Structure formats: C-alpha cells, structure tokens
Short mmCIF file of C-alpha atoms and ligand atoms in Angstrom, two decimals:
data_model
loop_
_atom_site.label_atom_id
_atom_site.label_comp_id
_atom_site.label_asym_id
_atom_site.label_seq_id
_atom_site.Cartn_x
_atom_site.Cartn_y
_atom_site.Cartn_z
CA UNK A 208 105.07 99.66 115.34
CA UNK A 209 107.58 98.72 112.79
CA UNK A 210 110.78 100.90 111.51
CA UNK A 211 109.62 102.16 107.95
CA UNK A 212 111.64 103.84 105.39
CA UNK A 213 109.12 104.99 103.31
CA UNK A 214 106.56 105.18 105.89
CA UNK A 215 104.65 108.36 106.89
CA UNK A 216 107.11 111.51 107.45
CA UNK A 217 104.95 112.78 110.30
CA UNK A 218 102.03 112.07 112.65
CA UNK A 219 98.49 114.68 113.31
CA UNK A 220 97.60 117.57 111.26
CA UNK A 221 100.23 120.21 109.34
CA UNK A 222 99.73 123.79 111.31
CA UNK A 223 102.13 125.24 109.01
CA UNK A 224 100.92 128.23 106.87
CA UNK A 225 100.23 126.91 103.44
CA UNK A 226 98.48 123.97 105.03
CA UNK A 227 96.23 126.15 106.68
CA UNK A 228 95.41 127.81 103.71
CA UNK A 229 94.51 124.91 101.48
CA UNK A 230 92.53 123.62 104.92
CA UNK A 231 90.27 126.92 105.06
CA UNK A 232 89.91 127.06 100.91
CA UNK A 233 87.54 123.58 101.88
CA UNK A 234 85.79 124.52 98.11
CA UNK A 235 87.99 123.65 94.86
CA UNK A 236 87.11 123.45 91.28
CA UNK A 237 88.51 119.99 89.93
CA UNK A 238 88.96 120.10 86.23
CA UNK A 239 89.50 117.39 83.86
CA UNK A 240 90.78 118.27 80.39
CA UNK A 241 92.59 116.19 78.13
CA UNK A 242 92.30 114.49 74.67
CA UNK A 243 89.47 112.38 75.76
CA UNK A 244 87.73 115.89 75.29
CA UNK A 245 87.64 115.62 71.67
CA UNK A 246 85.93 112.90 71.35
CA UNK A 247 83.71 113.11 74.72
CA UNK A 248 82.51 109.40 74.99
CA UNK A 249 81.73 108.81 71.31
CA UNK A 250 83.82 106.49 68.95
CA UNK A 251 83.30 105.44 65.73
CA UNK A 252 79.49 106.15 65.74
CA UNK A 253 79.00 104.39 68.78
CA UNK A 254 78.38 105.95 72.16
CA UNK A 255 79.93 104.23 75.30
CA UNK A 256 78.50 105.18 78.56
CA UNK A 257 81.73 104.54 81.01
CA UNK A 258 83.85 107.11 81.97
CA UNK A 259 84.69 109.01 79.04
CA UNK A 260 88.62 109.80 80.10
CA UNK A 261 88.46 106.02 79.99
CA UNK A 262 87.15 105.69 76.09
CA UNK A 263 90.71 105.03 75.01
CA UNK A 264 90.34 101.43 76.83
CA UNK A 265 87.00 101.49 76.37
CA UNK A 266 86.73 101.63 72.73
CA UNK A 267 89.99 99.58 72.80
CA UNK A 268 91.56 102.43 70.46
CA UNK A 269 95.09 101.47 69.84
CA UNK A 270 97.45 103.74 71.12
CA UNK A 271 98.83 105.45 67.65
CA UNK A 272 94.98 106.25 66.95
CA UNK A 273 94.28 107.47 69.81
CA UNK A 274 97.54 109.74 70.48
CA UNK A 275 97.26 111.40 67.09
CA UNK A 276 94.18 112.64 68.45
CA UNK A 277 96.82 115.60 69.87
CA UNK A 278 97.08 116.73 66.03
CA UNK A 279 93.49 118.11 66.20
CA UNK A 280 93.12 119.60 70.09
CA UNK A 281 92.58 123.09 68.88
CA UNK A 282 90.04 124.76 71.88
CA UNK A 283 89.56 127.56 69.97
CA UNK A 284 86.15 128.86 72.57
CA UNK A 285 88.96 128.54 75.63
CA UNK A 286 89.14 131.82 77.46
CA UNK A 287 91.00 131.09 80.83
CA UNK A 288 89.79 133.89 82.31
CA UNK A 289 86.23 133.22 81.78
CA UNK A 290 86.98 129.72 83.35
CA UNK A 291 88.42 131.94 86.36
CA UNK A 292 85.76 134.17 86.77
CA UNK A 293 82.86 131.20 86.87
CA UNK A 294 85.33 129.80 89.02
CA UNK A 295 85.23 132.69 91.15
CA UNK A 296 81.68 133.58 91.04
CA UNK A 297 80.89 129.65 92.02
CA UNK A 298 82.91 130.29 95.07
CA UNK A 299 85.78 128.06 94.30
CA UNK A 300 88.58 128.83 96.94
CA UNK A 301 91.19 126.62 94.43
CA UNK A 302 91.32 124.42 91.33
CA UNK A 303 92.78 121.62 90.23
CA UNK A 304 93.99 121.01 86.81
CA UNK A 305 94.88 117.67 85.37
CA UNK A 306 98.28 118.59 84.07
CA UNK A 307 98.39 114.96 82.56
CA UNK A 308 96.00 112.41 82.65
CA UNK A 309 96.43 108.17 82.03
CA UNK A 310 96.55 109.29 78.18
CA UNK A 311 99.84 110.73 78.88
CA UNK A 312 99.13 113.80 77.19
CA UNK A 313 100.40 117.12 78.60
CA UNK A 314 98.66 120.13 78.92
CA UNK A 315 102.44 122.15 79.31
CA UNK A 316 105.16 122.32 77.00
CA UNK A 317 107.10 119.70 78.57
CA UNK A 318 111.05 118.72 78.34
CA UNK A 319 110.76 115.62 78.60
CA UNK A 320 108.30 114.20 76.00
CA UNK A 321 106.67 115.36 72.34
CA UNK A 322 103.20 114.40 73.94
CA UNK A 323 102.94 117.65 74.70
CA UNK A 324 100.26 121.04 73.65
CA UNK A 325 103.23 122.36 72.15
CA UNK A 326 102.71 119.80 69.41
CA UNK A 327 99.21 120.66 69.02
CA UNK A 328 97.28 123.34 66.71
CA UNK A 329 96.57 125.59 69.89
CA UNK A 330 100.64 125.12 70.37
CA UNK A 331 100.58 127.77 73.42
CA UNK A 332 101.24 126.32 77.38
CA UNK A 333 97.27 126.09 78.64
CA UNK A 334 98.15 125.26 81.75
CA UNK A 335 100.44 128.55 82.45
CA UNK A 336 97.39 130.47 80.84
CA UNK A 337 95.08 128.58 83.89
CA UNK A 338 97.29 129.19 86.75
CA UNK A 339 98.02 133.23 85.69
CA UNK A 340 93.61 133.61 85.40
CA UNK A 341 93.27 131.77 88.22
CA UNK A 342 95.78 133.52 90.47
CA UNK A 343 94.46 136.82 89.40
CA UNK A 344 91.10 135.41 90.41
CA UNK A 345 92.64 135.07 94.17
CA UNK A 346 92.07 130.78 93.70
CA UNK A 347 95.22 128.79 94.57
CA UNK A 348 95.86 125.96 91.85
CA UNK A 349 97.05 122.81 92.25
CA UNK A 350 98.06 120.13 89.73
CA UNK A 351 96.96 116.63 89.52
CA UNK A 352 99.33 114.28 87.78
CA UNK A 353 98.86 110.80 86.74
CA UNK A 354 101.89 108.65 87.68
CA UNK A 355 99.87 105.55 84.96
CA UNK A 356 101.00 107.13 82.00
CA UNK A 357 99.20 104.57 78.88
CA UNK A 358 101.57 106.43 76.28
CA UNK A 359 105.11 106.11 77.62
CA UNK A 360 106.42 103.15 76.38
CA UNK A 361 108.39 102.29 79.68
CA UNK A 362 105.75 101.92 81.89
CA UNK A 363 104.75 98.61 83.68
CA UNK A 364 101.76 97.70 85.32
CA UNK A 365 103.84 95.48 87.60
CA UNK A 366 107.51 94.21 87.44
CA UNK A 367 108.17 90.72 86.54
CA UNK A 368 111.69 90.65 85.09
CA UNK A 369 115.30 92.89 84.76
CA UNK A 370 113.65 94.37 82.12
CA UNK A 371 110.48 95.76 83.29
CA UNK A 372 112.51 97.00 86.51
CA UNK A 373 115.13 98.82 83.82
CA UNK A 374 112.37 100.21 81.85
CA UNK A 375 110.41 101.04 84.67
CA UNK A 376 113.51 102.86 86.62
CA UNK A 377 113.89 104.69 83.31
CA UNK A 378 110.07 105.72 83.80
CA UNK A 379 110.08 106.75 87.64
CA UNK A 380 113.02 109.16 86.18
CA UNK A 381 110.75 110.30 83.31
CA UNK A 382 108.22 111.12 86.02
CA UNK A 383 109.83 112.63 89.14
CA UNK A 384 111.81 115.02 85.92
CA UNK A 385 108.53 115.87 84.89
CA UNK A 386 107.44 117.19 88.44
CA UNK A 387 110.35 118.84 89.08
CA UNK A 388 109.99 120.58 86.11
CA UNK A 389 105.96 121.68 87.37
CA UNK A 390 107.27 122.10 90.59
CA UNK A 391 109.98 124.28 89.06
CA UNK A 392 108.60 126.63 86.10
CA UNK A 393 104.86 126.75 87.88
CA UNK A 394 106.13 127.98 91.24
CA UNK A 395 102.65 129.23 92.82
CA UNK A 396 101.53 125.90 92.75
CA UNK A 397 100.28 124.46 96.16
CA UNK A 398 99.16 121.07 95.85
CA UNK A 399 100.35 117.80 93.57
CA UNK A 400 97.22 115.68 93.50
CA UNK A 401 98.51 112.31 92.16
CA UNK A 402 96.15 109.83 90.70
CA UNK A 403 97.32 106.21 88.85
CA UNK A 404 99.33 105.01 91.51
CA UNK A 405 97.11 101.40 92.16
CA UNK A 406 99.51 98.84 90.39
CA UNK A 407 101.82 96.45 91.88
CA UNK A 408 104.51 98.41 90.00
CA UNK A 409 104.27 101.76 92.23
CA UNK A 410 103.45 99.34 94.90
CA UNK A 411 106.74 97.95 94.69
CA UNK A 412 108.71 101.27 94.48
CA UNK A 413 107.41 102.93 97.67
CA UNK A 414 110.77 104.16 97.63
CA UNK A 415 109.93 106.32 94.62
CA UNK A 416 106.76 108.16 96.41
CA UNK A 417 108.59 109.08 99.44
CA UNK A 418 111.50 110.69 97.09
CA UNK A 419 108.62 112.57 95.14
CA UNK A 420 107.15 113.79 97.88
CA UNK A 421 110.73 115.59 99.38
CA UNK A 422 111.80 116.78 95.82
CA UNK A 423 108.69 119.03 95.48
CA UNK A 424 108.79 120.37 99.23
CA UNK A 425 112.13 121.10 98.60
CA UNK A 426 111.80 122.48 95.08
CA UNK A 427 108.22 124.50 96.50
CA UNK A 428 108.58 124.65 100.23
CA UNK A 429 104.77 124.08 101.61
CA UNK A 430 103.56 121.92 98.94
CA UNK A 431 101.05 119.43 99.45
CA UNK A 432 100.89 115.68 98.60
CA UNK A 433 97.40 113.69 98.68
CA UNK A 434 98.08 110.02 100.66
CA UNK A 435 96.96 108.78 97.18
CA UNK A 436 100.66 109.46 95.69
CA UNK A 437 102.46 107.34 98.63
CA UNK A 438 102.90 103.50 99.45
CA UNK A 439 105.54 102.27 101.83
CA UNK A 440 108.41 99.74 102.42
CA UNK A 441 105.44 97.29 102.18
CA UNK A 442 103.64 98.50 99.11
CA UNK A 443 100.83 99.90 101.75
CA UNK A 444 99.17 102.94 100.26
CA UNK A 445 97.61 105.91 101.64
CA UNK A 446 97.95 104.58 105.36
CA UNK A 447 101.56 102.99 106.61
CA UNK A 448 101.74 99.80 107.59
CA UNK A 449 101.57 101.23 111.23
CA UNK A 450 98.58 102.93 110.68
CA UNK A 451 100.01 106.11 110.11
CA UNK A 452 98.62 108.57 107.26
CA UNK A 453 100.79 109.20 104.85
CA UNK A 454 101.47 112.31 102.30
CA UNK A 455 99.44 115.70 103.82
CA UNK A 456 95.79 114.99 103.17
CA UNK A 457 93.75 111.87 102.87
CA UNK A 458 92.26 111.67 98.99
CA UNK A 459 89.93 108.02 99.08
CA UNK A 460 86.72 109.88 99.06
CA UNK A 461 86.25 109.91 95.54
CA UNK A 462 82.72 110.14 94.05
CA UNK A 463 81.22 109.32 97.54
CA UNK A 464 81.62 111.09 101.31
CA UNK A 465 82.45 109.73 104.59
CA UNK A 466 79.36 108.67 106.49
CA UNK A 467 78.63 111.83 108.98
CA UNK A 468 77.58 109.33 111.65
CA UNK A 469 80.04 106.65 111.68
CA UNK A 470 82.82 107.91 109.99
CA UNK A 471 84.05 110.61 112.44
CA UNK A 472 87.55 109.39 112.45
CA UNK A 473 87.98 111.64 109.62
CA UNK A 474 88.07 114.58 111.44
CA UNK A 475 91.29 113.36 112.80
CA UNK A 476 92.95 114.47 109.93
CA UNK A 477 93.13 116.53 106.60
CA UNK A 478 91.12 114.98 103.58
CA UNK A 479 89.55 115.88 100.02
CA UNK A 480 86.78 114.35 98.81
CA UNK A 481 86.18 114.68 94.77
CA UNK A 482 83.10 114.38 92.76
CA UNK A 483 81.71 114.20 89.50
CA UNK A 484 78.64 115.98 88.29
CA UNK A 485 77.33 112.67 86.29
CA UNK A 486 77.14 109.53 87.76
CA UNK A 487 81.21 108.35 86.80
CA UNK A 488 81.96 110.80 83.85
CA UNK A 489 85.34 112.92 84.86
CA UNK A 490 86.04 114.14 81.07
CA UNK A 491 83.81 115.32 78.89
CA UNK A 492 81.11 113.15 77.67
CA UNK A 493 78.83 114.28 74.27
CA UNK A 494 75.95 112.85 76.43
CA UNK A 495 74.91 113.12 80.20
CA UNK A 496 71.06 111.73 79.49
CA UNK A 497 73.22 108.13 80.70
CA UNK A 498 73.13 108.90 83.90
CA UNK A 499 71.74 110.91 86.47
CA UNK A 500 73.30 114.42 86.62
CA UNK A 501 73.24 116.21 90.18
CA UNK A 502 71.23 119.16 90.72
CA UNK A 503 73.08 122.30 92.29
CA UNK A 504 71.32 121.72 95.27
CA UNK A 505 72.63 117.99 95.69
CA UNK A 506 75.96 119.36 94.93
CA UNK A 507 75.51 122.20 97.70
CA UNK A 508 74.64 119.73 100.52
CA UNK A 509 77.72 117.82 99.37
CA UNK A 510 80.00 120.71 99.77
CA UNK A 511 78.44 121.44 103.43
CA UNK A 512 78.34 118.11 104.55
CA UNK A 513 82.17 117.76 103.71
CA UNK A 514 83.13 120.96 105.75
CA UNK A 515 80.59 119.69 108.49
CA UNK A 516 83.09 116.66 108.88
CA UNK A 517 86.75 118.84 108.57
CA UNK A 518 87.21 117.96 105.10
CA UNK A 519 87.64 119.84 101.71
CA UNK A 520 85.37 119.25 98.61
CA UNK A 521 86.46 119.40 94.94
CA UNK A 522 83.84 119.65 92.21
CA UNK A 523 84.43 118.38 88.99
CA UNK A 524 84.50 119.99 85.74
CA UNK A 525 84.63 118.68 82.00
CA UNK A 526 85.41 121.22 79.57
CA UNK A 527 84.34 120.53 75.81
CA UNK A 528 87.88 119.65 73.00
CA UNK A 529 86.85 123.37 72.15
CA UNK A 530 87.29 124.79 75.25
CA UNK A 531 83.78 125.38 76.32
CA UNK A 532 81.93 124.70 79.65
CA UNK A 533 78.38 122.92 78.81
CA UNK A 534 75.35 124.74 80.15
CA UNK A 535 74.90 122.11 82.88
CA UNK A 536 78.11 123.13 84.64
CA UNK A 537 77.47 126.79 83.88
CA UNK A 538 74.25 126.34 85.66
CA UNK A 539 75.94 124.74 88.69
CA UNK A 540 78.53 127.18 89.33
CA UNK A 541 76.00 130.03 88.92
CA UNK A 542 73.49 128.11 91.64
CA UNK A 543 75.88 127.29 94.28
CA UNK A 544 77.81 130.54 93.70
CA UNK A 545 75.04 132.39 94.63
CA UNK A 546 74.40 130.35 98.28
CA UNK A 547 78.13 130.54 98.70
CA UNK A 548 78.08 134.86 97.78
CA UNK A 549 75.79 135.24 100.84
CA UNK A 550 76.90 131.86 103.28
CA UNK A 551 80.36 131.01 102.26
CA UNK A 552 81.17 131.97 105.83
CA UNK A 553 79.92 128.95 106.97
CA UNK A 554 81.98 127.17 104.80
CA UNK A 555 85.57 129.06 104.44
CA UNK A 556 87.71 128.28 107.48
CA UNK A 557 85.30 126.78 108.80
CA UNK A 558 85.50 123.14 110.19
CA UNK A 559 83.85 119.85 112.43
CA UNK A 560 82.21 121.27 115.07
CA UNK A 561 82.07 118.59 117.50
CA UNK A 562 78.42 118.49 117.91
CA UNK A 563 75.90 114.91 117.12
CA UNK A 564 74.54 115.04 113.95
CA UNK A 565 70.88 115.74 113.30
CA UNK A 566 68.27 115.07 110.42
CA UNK A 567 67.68 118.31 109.62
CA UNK A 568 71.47 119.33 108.36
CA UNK A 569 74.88 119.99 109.40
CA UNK A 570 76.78 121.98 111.83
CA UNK A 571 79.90 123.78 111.16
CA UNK A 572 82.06 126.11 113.03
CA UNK A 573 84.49 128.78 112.38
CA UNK A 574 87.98 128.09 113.18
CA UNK A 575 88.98 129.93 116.51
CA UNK A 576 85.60 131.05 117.44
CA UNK A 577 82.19 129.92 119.58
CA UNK A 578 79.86 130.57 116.70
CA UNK A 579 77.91 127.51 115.94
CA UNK A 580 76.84 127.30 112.44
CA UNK A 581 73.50 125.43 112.07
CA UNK A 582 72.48 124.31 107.73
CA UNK A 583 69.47 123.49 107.36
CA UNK A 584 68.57 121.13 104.85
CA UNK A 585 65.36 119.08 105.72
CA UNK A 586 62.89 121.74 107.96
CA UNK A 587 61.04 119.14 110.33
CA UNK A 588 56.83 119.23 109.58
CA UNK A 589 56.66 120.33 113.23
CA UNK A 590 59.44 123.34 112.28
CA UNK A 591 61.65 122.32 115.55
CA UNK A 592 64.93 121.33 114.99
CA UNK A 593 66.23 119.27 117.97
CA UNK A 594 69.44 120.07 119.29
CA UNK A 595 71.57 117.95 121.30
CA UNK A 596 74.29 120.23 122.87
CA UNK A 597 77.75 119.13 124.38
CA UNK A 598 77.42 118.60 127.98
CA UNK A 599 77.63 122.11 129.94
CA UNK A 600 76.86 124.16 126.73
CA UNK A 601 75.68 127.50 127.95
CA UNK A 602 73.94 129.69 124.43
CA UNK A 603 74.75 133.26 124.31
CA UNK A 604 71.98 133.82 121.81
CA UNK A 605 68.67 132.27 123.51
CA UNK A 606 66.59 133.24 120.58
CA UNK A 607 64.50 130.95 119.09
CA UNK A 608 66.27 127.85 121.35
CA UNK A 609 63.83 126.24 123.73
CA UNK A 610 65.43 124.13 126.46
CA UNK A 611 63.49 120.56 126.78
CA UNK A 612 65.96 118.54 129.08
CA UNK A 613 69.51 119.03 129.98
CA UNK A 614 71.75 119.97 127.22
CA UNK A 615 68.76 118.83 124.96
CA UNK A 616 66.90 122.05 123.11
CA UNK A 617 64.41 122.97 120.32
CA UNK A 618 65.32 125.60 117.59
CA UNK A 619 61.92 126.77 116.60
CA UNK A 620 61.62 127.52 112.43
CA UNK A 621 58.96 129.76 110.92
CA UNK A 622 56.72 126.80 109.22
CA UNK A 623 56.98 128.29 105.33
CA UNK A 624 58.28 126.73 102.14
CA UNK A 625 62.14 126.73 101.71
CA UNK A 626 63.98 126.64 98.56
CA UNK A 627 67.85 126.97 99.75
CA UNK A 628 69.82 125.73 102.73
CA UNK A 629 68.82 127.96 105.71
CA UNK A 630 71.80 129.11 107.79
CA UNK A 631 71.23 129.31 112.05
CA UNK A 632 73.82 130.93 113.83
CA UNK A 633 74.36 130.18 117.80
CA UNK A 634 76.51 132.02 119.89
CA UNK A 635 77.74 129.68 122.65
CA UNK A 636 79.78 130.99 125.95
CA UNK A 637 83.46 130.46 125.81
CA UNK A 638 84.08 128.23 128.23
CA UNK A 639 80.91 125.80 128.38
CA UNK A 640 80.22 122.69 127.28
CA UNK A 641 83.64 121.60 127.82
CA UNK A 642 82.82 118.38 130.22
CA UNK A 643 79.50 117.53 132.15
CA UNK A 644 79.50 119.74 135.11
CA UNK A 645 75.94 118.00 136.22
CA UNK A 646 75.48 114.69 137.65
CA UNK A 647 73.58 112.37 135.70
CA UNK A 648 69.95 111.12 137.55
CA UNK A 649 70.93 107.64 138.59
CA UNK A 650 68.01 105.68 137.23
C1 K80 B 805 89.06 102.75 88.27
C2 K80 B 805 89.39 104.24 88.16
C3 K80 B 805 90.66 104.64 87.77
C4 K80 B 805 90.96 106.00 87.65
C5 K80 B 805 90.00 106.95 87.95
C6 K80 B 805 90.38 108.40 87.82
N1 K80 B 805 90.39 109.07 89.14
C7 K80 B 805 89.55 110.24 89.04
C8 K80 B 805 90.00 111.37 89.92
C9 K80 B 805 89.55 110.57 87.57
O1 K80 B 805 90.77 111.16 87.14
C10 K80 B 805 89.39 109.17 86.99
O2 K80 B 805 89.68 109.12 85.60
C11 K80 B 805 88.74 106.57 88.35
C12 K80 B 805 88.44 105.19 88.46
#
C-alpha cells in the first residue's frame, strides 16, 4: 500500500441514495449520435466496415472535411419523445447520451466552442430536448463525454515538450469548463460516463481525473463517475496502483461480459457493461449485412446474465443523421420490452444471488429479500434443472423441487417447446443456508 494522491477516494460499494438508484436501474439505453450519423459508414462511394463513429480515421477524412459535416446535421424525423417512449416500452431504467464524441462535436449549445448544434441547421439544444422526454418517461440520463476530442486543436495524444504540456493544460481547462457547464445547466443528470481517456497524455495528468471527478459531485451532489474517467499518481487507470477501484462503477466490460464462472470478483463491486447491437458498430452504419447483428433474444440473455453477476447493462443505440431509429433496433426494444413488461422484476433491484451457476440459466435475487429468481434459458432434454443450493438452504416453496442429495435438488419442467426465458421463483427460509450445519460423510 502506497500513499496516492490521485488514487481511489474510497474503498467497497456507495450505499448512498443516488447510487442505489443507478444500481437497481441495472437496464440503460446507450445512445450514440453524432456527425458520424450522416454519413453512417459510407465515404466517397466506398463502404468501410469498422466502426462507423470511427470513419473519420477510417476514411482518413481530413479534419476541415469532416467537421463541416456539422453544416448539414439537420434530423428532421427526431422526435425525442418517441425515442423516450421506445425507451420506455423496451424497459430501459436510464440512458446514456453521447453529449460529445472523439469528433468533438457537441450535441448542446456549448460556451466554450463553435463545434456546437447551435451552429447546425436543426440549431435547437438536442440534448436538453433528450433529458426533458426522458425524465418525463421516469428514465434517469446520464452523459457520456469523450475527454479525446480529434477537433480541438490543443489536444495531445501524449506530452513530449513545454508546448504540448501548455497546449494540453489549455485543453484539460477546455474540458473540465465544458463539464461544469453539463454538470451545471443539465442538473438531473446522474452519471458522467467518460470514454477517450487511453493516451499517455491523460495518463500523465491523473491529477486532472481526480479534480473532475470532485467538481461534478460538488457541482451535482450524487453524481457518478465510471473507473474509465480516472488514472492515478502513476498513470494507473480504472484500478489504483494499490488495487483499489477507482471512480463509482467499473466500465471495462465493453462489447463482452464477465465470465459467470470465473469472474465472480465482480460482484465485489459496481460495474456497467455496454454493448453494441452489430458486431463493433456504435454509430450508425448504412449497412449491418457486415456483421452479425444480435437477435433480441441474445440481447435478453445478455441483460440477465449481467444482473445475475451484480452488474448493470447498457444497450446500444445508433440513430440515423435524420433522427430515425432503423427497424432493427425498433424490433429489439419492442422484443425485450415485452419479456421485461411481464419479468422486469427479476431484473430491477435485483442483484448476484450467491448461488453456483448452472447450464440451464441464471439466478438473480431481489435486493433485501429470500426470493430466488431462477431464468431459464436452455430447458435440459430430461426437463430437470439441477440445483445446487448453499449449504443449510431450507425452500419455503417445495413445489416442483425434488431433493437428490444434501443441498443438491431437481426442479422438474413441463417437457414442451419454449420460445422466451422462463422465470422460476423459490422461496427460501430466512435464516438457512447461511453455513453448513451438517457434517460432511468422511470418505
Ligand atoms: C479502440 C476503441 C476506441 C474507442 C471506442 C469507443 N468506446 C465505445 C463506448 C464507443 O464510444 C466507441 O466509439 C471503442 C474502441
């Protein structure tokens, strides 16, 4: 254990209110909108297949081209409440908006740079239009921000001389003015979801992520920083260099989850795990055949298999340069909102349950309480799903449980077809299965 500086503020979960409250949310609508919208993927005729927020480097468009792109953003089909109400009916507990992206554009009507939608067509602030429809909606928002910022002409991938530490102190100004100011004039925000923090230059300016992080608890007391914004007195990100998370959740699960069998340590603390409907496409892209795209189903067992391990799950969406949402992700939102209508109680303040993991699915269980909540996704030929209880378990509900050795029991299924997650719930006594009350045979 070394003294850090810039090291994490504070060791174990938040209990606090507002962290509560983005914990039992667990379901978020991530939405990535930006100037890369316009021309989803395609350049010039010619189609590239990586990540089409990315086509900028991609297409290596210089950065005059591609910034003037903010003279034709002009959504004219964007409603925000019909984003909010999808939103809604998907089952989406919060969203979060990419207020600014690596592009550098900004989706509000920003002090402190002309990059901004005021200087657009559309000209009005789309991102106080989101937060209003999706407050009304009852879905907290939160704001991802891109520290990387490809437009602003003081930023530094790393510092090698006076200069680039001059122009990059002018930058981490720039930056931590321009959060204030979201913190400030947006102030039901709950989250700050920072992204573009990788190079040496952040790295070397821990000092910088530490300040960010107390300016916007003090400017919105309860906000929430991902680990992802923070590095310490050693350029160490996301964990200190005494192994200590830093910032209020963990965010490194991004387009793939923690492994429900040897990754428990997770559900030590507070993480997000993000995910794109495509294979790697964040923005929108004119053409998803490039790729696989995930079903609603896949997308489902992602959601429940993130709550299973006491972690929240944010599902990506791409809205078109007009300001429409492609069939695909209408589909999706209509799918899984229908599951989550009749079992988001399974999911919503719910959390790790403790138990082994199984074939068959996940368990989950709601905060506070002894119901154990079984999801079934793969229904064994023989219909039993095997249960291996915590030592001294005692089931209220006997139903359907057949006991085969100790703390060992079958859950008989009806043997029919299935076409969405089945939902189990066991009732287990309140005080059992807190330690092994039964000596083992000695063998
Ligand atoms: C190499 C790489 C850099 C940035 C990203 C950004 N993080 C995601 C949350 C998206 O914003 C993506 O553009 C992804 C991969």
């Amino acid at each position: 254990q070394q003294k850090l500086q810039y090291g994490a503020q504070y060791t174990g979960k938040r209990t606090d209110a507002a962290m509560n409250k983005w914990r039992s949310n667990r379901f978020g609508q991530f939405i990535h909108w930006g100037l890369y919208a316009i021309p989803g993927g395609v350049w010039n005729g010619k189609t590239y297949n990586y990540a089409a927020e990315f086509l900028k480097s991609s297409a290596k468009i210089p950065t005059s081209t591609w910034d003037s792109l903010m003279y034709q953003f002009n959504p004219v089909k964007f409603n925000a409440k019909e984003w909010a109400k999808m939103a809604k009916k998907m089952g989406a507990k919060y969203m979060t908006i990419t207020t600014k992206h690596h592009e550098g554009f900004c989706l509000w009507p920003t002090k402190f740079t002309e990059f901004n939608i005021s200087h657009t067509p559309y000209k009005k602030d789309i991102l106080k239009e989101l937060v209003e429809a999706y407050n009304a909606e009852g879905i907290d928002v939160n704001f991802y921000y891109s520290v990387l910022d490809w437009h602003h002409p003081d930023w530094r991938y790393d510092i090698k001389s006076a200069e680039d530490s001059i122009a990059f102190r002018r930058f981490l100004k720039f930056a931590a003015d321009q959060l204030r100011e979201l913190a400030t004039n947006y102030p039901t925000v709950k989250a700050f979801w920072f992204d573009g923090t990788w190079d040496n230059s952040i790295k070397k300016n821990g000092w910088w992520t530490l300040e960010v992080e107390k300016m916007l608890k003090e400017v919105r007391p309860g906000a929430i920083v991902n680990s992802r914004l923070r590095a310490d007195d050693f350029g160490k990100r996301h964990i200190d260099s005494n192994g200590e998370l830093m910032g209020d959740y963990e965010s490194g699960y991004e387009r793939r989850l923690p492994n429900p069998y040897k990754d428990l340590q997770v559900t030590k603390w507070d993480w997000e795990a993000c995910m794109t409907v495509p294979e790697n496409q964040w923005g929108y892209h004119k053409d998803w055949s490039l790729s696989h795209v995930k079903s609603p189903l896949e997308l489902l067992e992602m959601v429940v298999h993130t709550t299973s391990m006491g972690g929240n799950f944010l599902l990506n969406f791409g809205p078109a340069g007009d300001g429409s949402i492609r069939k695909e992700e209408q589909n999706i939102a209509a799918e899984i909102g229908a599951w989550m209508q009749a079992n988001g109680h399974v999911i919503y303040n719910c959390d790790y349950a403790g138990w082994e993991k199984q074939d068959w699915g996940y368990y989950t269980k709601q905060k506070g309480s002894n119901t154990l909540n079984l999801v079934v996704f793969n229904v064994p030929v023989s219909g039993l799903l095997k249960i291996k209880a915590p030592a001294g378990t005692r089931f209220k509900t006997k139903q359907g449980l057949e006991e085969i050795a100790k703390d060992q029991y079958l859950f008989h299924m009806p043997i029919q077809l299935y076409k969405v997650p089945q939902v189990i719930i066991l009732e287990t006594e309140s005080n059992s299965g807190s330690g092994d009350k039964y000596q083992e045979a000695k063998t």
